[in-house]
Coordinates of C-alpha atoms in Angstrom, one line a residue:
X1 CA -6.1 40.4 66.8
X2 CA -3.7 43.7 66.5
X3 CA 0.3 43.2 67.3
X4 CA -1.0 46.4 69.2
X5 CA -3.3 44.3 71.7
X6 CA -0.6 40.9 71.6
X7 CA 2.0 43.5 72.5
X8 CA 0.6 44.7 76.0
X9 CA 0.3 41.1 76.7
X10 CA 4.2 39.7 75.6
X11 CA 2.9 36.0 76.0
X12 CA 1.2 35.0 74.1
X13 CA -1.1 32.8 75.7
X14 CA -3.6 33.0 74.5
X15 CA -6.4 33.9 76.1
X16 CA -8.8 31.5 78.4
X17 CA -11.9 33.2 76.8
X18 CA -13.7 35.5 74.6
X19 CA -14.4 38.2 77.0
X20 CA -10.4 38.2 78.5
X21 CA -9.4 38.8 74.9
X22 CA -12.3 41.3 74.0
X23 CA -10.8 43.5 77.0
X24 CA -7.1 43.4 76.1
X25 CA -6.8 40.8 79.0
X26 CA -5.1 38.0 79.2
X27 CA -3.0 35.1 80.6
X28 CA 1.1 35.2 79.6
X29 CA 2.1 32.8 77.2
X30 CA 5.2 31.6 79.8
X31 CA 7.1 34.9 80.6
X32 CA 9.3 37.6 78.6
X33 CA 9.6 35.5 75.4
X34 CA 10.8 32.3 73.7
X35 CA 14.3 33.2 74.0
X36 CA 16.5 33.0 77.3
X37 CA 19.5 34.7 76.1
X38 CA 20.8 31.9 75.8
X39 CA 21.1 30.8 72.3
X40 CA 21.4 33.4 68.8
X41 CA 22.7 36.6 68.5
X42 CA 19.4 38.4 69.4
X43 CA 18.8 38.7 73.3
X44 CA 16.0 41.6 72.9
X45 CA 12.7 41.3 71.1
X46 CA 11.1 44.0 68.4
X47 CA 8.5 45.7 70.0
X48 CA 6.7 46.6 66.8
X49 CA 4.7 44.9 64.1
X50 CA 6.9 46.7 61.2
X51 CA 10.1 45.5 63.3
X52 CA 8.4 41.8 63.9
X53 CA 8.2 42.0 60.2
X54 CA 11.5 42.7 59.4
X55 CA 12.3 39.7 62.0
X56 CA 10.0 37.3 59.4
X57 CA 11.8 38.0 56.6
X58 CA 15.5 38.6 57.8
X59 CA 15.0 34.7 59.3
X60 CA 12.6 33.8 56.7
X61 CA 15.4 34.0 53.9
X62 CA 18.1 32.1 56.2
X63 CA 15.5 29.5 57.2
X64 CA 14.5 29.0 53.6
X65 CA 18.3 29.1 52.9
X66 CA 18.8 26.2 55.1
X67 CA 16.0 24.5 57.1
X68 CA 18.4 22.7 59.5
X69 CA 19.5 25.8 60.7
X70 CA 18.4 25.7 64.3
X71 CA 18.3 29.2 65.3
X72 CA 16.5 30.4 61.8
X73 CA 13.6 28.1 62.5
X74 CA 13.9 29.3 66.3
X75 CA 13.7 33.1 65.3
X76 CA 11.5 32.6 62.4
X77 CA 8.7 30.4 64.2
X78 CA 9.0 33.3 66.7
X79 CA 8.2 36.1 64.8
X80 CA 6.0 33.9 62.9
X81 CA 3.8 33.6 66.2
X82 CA 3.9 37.1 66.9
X83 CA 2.3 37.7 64.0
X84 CA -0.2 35.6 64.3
X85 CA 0.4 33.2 61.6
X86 CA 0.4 30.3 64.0
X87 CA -0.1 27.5 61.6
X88 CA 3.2 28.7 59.6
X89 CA 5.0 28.8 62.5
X90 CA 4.0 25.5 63.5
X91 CA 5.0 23.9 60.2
X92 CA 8.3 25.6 60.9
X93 CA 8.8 23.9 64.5
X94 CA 7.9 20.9 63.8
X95 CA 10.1 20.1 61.2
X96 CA 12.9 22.2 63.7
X97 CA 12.0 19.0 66.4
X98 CA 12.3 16.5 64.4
X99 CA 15.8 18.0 63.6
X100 CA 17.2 18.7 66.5
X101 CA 15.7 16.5 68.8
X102 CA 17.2 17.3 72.0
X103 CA 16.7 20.5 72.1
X104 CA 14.7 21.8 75.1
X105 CA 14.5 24.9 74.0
X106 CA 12.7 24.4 70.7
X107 CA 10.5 21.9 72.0
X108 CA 9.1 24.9 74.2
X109 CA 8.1 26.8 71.5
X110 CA 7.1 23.8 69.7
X111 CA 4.9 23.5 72.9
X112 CA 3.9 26.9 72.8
X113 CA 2.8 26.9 69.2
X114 CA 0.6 23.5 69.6
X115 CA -1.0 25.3 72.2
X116 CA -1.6 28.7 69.5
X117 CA -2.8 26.3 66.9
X118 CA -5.6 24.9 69.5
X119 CA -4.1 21.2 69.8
X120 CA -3.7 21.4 73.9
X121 CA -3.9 18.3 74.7
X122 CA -0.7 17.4 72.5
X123 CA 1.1 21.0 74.0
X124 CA 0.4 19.6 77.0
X125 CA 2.6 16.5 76.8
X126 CA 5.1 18.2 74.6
X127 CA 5.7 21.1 77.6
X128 CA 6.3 18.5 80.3
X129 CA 9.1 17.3 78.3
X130 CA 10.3 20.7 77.4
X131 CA 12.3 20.6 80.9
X132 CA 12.7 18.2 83.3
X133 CA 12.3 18.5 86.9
X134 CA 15.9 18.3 88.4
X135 CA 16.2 21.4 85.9
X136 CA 12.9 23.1 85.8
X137 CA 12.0 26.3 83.8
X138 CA 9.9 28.6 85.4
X139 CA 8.8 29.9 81.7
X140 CA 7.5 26.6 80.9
X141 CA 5.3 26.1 84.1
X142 CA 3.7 29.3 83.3
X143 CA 3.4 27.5 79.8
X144 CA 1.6 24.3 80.9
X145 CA -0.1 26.1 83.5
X146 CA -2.2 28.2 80.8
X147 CA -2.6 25.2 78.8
X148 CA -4.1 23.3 81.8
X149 CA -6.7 26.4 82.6
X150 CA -7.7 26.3 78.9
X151 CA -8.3 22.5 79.2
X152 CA -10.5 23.4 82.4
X153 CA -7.9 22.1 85.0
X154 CA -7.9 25.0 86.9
X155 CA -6.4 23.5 90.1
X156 CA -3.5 22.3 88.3
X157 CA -3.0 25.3 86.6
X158 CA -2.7 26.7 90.2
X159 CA -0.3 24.3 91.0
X160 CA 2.2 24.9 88.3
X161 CA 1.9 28.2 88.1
X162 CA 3.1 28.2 92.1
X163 CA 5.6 26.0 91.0
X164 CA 7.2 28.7 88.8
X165 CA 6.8 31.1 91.5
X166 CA 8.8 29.4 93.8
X167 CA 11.7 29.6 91.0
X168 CA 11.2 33.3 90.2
X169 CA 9.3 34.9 93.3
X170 CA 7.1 38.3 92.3
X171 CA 7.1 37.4 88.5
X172 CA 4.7 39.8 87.3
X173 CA 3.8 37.2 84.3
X174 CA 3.3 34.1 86.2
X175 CA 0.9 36.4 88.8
X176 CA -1.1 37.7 86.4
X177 CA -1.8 34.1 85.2
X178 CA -2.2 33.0 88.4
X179 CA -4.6 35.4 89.0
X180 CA -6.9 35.1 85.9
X181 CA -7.0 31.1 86.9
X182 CA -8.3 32.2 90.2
X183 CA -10.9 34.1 88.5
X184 CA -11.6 31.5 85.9
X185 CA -12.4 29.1 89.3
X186 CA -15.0 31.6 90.5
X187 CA -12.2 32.7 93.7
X188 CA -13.0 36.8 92.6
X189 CA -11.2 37.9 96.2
X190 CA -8.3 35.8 95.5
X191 CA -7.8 36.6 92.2
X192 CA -7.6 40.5 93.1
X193 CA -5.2 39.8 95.7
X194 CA -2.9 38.1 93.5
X195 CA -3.8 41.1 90.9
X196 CA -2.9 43.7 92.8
X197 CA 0.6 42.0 94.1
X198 CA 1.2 41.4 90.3
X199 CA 0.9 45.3 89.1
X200 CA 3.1 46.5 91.9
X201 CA 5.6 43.7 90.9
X202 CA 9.2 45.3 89.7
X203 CA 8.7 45.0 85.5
X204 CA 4.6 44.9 86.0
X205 CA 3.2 46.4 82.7
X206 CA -0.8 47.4 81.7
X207 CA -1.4 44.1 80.5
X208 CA -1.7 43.2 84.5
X209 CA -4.0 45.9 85.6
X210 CA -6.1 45.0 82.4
X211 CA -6.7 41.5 84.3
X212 CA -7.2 43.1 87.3
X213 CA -10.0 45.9 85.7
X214 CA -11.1 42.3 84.5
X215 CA -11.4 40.8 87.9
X216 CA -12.7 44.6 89.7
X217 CA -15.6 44.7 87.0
X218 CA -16.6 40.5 87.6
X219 CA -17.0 42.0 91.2
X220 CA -19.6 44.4 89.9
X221 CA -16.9 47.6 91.1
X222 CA -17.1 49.6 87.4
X223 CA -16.3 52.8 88.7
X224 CA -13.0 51.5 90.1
X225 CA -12.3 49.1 86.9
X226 CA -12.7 52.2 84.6
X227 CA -10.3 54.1 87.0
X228 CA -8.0 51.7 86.4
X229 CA -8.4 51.1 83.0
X230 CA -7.3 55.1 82.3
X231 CA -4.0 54.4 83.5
X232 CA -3.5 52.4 80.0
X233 CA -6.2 54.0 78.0
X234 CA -7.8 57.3 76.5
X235 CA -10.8 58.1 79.0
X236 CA -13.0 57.5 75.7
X237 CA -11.1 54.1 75.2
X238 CA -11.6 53.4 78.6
X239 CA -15.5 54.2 78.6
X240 CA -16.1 51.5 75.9
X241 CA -13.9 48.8 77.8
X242 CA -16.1 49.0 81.2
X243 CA -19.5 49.6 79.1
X244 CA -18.5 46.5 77.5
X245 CA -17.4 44.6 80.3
X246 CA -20.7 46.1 82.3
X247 CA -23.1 44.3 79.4
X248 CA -21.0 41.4 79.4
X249 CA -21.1 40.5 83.3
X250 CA -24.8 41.0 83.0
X251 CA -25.3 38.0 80.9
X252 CA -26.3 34.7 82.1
X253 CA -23.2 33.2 80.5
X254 CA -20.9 34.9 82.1
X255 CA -18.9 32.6 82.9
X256 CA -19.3 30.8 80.6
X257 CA -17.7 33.1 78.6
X258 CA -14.8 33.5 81.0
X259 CA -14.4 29.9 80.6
X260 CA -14.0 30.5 76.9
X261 CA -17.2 28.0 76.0
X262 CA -19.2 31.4 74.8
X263 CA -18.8 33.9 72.3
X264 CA -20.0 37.2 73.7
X265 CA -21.7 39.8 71.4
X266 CA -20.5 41.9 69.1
X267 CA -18.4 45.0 70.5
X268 CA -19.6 48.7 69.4
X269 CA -15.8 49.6 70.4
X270 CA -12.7 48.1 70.5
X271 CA -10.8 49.5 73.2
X272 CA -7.0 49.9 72.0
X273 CA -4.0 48.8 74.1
X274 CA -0.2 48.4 73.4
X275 CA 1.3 44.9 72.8
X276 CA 3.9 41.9 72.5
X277 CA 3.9 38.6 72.5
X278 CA 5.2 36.4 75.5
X279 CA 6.4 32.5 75.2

């Protein structure tokens, strides 16, 4: 997968299914990043795979320098994952854990990374001890709650990421994943309700209205999905997207696919979007 396409998405969840990430859609990976300000020198993240490059190997050589060094294995994981090279930035983390053991923070991305490397069941515990609930992070719900669609528990899912929106109402992020796990549980309407709330949401970005041309083409409406889809998209971009989406709908595994238990079929095009990486 391009940085281009992770970059629209900043979020890195991955994505619940085959035919989410063959349209540039997707569920957040747990809101604008790893970071919360809170800790390092770097409260903005590159936006670029050159820059996310120059992150690797600017925190590469201190993390190398010295492994117990908490915010090198913090920023390096990060860019690691950003690039894609989730099992490296694993290996990073969980030495980093094992280090600094109380550290909340790290454990998230640890989380986060678990959940990259396809080992959900074990993000899943690790998350719900990333936080605790007399101090809960709103990132991290939207974290467990796209772990818990990709394990199938959609109503869970729900739950948590309602749970985060109670902490940080009109997140554009946790709505956008909230609306993809309405799709995922068949609740089309729904799911375009929640949709459309997300891409009018201050800080809203393309990744949202590609779920929502996602969700507009399940309902059979391609005319309007391809509308849509030009907002973020050459009109020849576009065309391939909602031909692609049109084929795939018409499939008796649909849902399957959406579900992520079905690889769909090769794509003629691949539609091209912007992108970074979320939490």
């Amino acid at each position: 997968m391009s940085i281009r396409i992770r970059a629209l998405r900043f979020g890195q969840l991955a994505a619940v299914s085959a035919l989410c990430l063959a349209l540039g859609a997707c569920q957040m990976r747990g809101g604008p990043g790893d970071v919360t300000g809170s800790i390092g020198t770097r409260q903005t993240q590159p936006r670029t795979e050159a820059q996310w490059r120059g992150e690797e190997a600017d925190w590469g050589k201190r993390y190398e320098a010295n492994q117990r060094d908490r915010n090198a294995a913090f920023f390096y994981a990060r860019a690691l994952r950003a690039l894609d090279k989730n099992a490296q930035a694993l290996a990073v983390l969980e030495g980093a854990v094992i280090i600094h053991t109380d550290d909340q923070e790290l454990l998230g991305a640890y989380g986060r990374s678990l959940a990259d490397n396809g080992r959900l069941k074990q993000a899943d515990d690790v998350l719900s001890r990333a936080h605790t609930p007399e101090k809960p992070d709103w990132r991290i719900l939207s974290a467990q709650g796209t772990v818990a669609d990709q394990l199938g528990e959609h109503d869970r899912a729900q739950q948590l990421y309602a749970a985060a929106l109670k902490l940080v109402p009109n997140e554009p992020t946790v709505m956008s994943n909230l609306g993809l796990s309405l799709a995922l549980s068949k609740r089309l309407p729904d799911a375009e309700r929640v949709l459309r709330d997300a891409a009018t949401a201050r800080g809203a970005d393309g990744r949202v209205r590609q779920n929502l041309v996602l969700v507009l083409g399940l309902q059979g409406r391609f005319q309007e999905a391809e509308q849509l889809a030009r907002q973020d998209m050459s009109p020849a971009e576009a065309s391939a997207t909602i031909a692609y989406l049109r084929r795939s709908v018409s499939q008796p595994n649909s849902w399957e696919m959406l579900r992520g238990k079905a690889k769909p079929a090769a794509r003629t095009a691949t539609p091209e979007t912007g992108a970074q990486p979320t939490g």
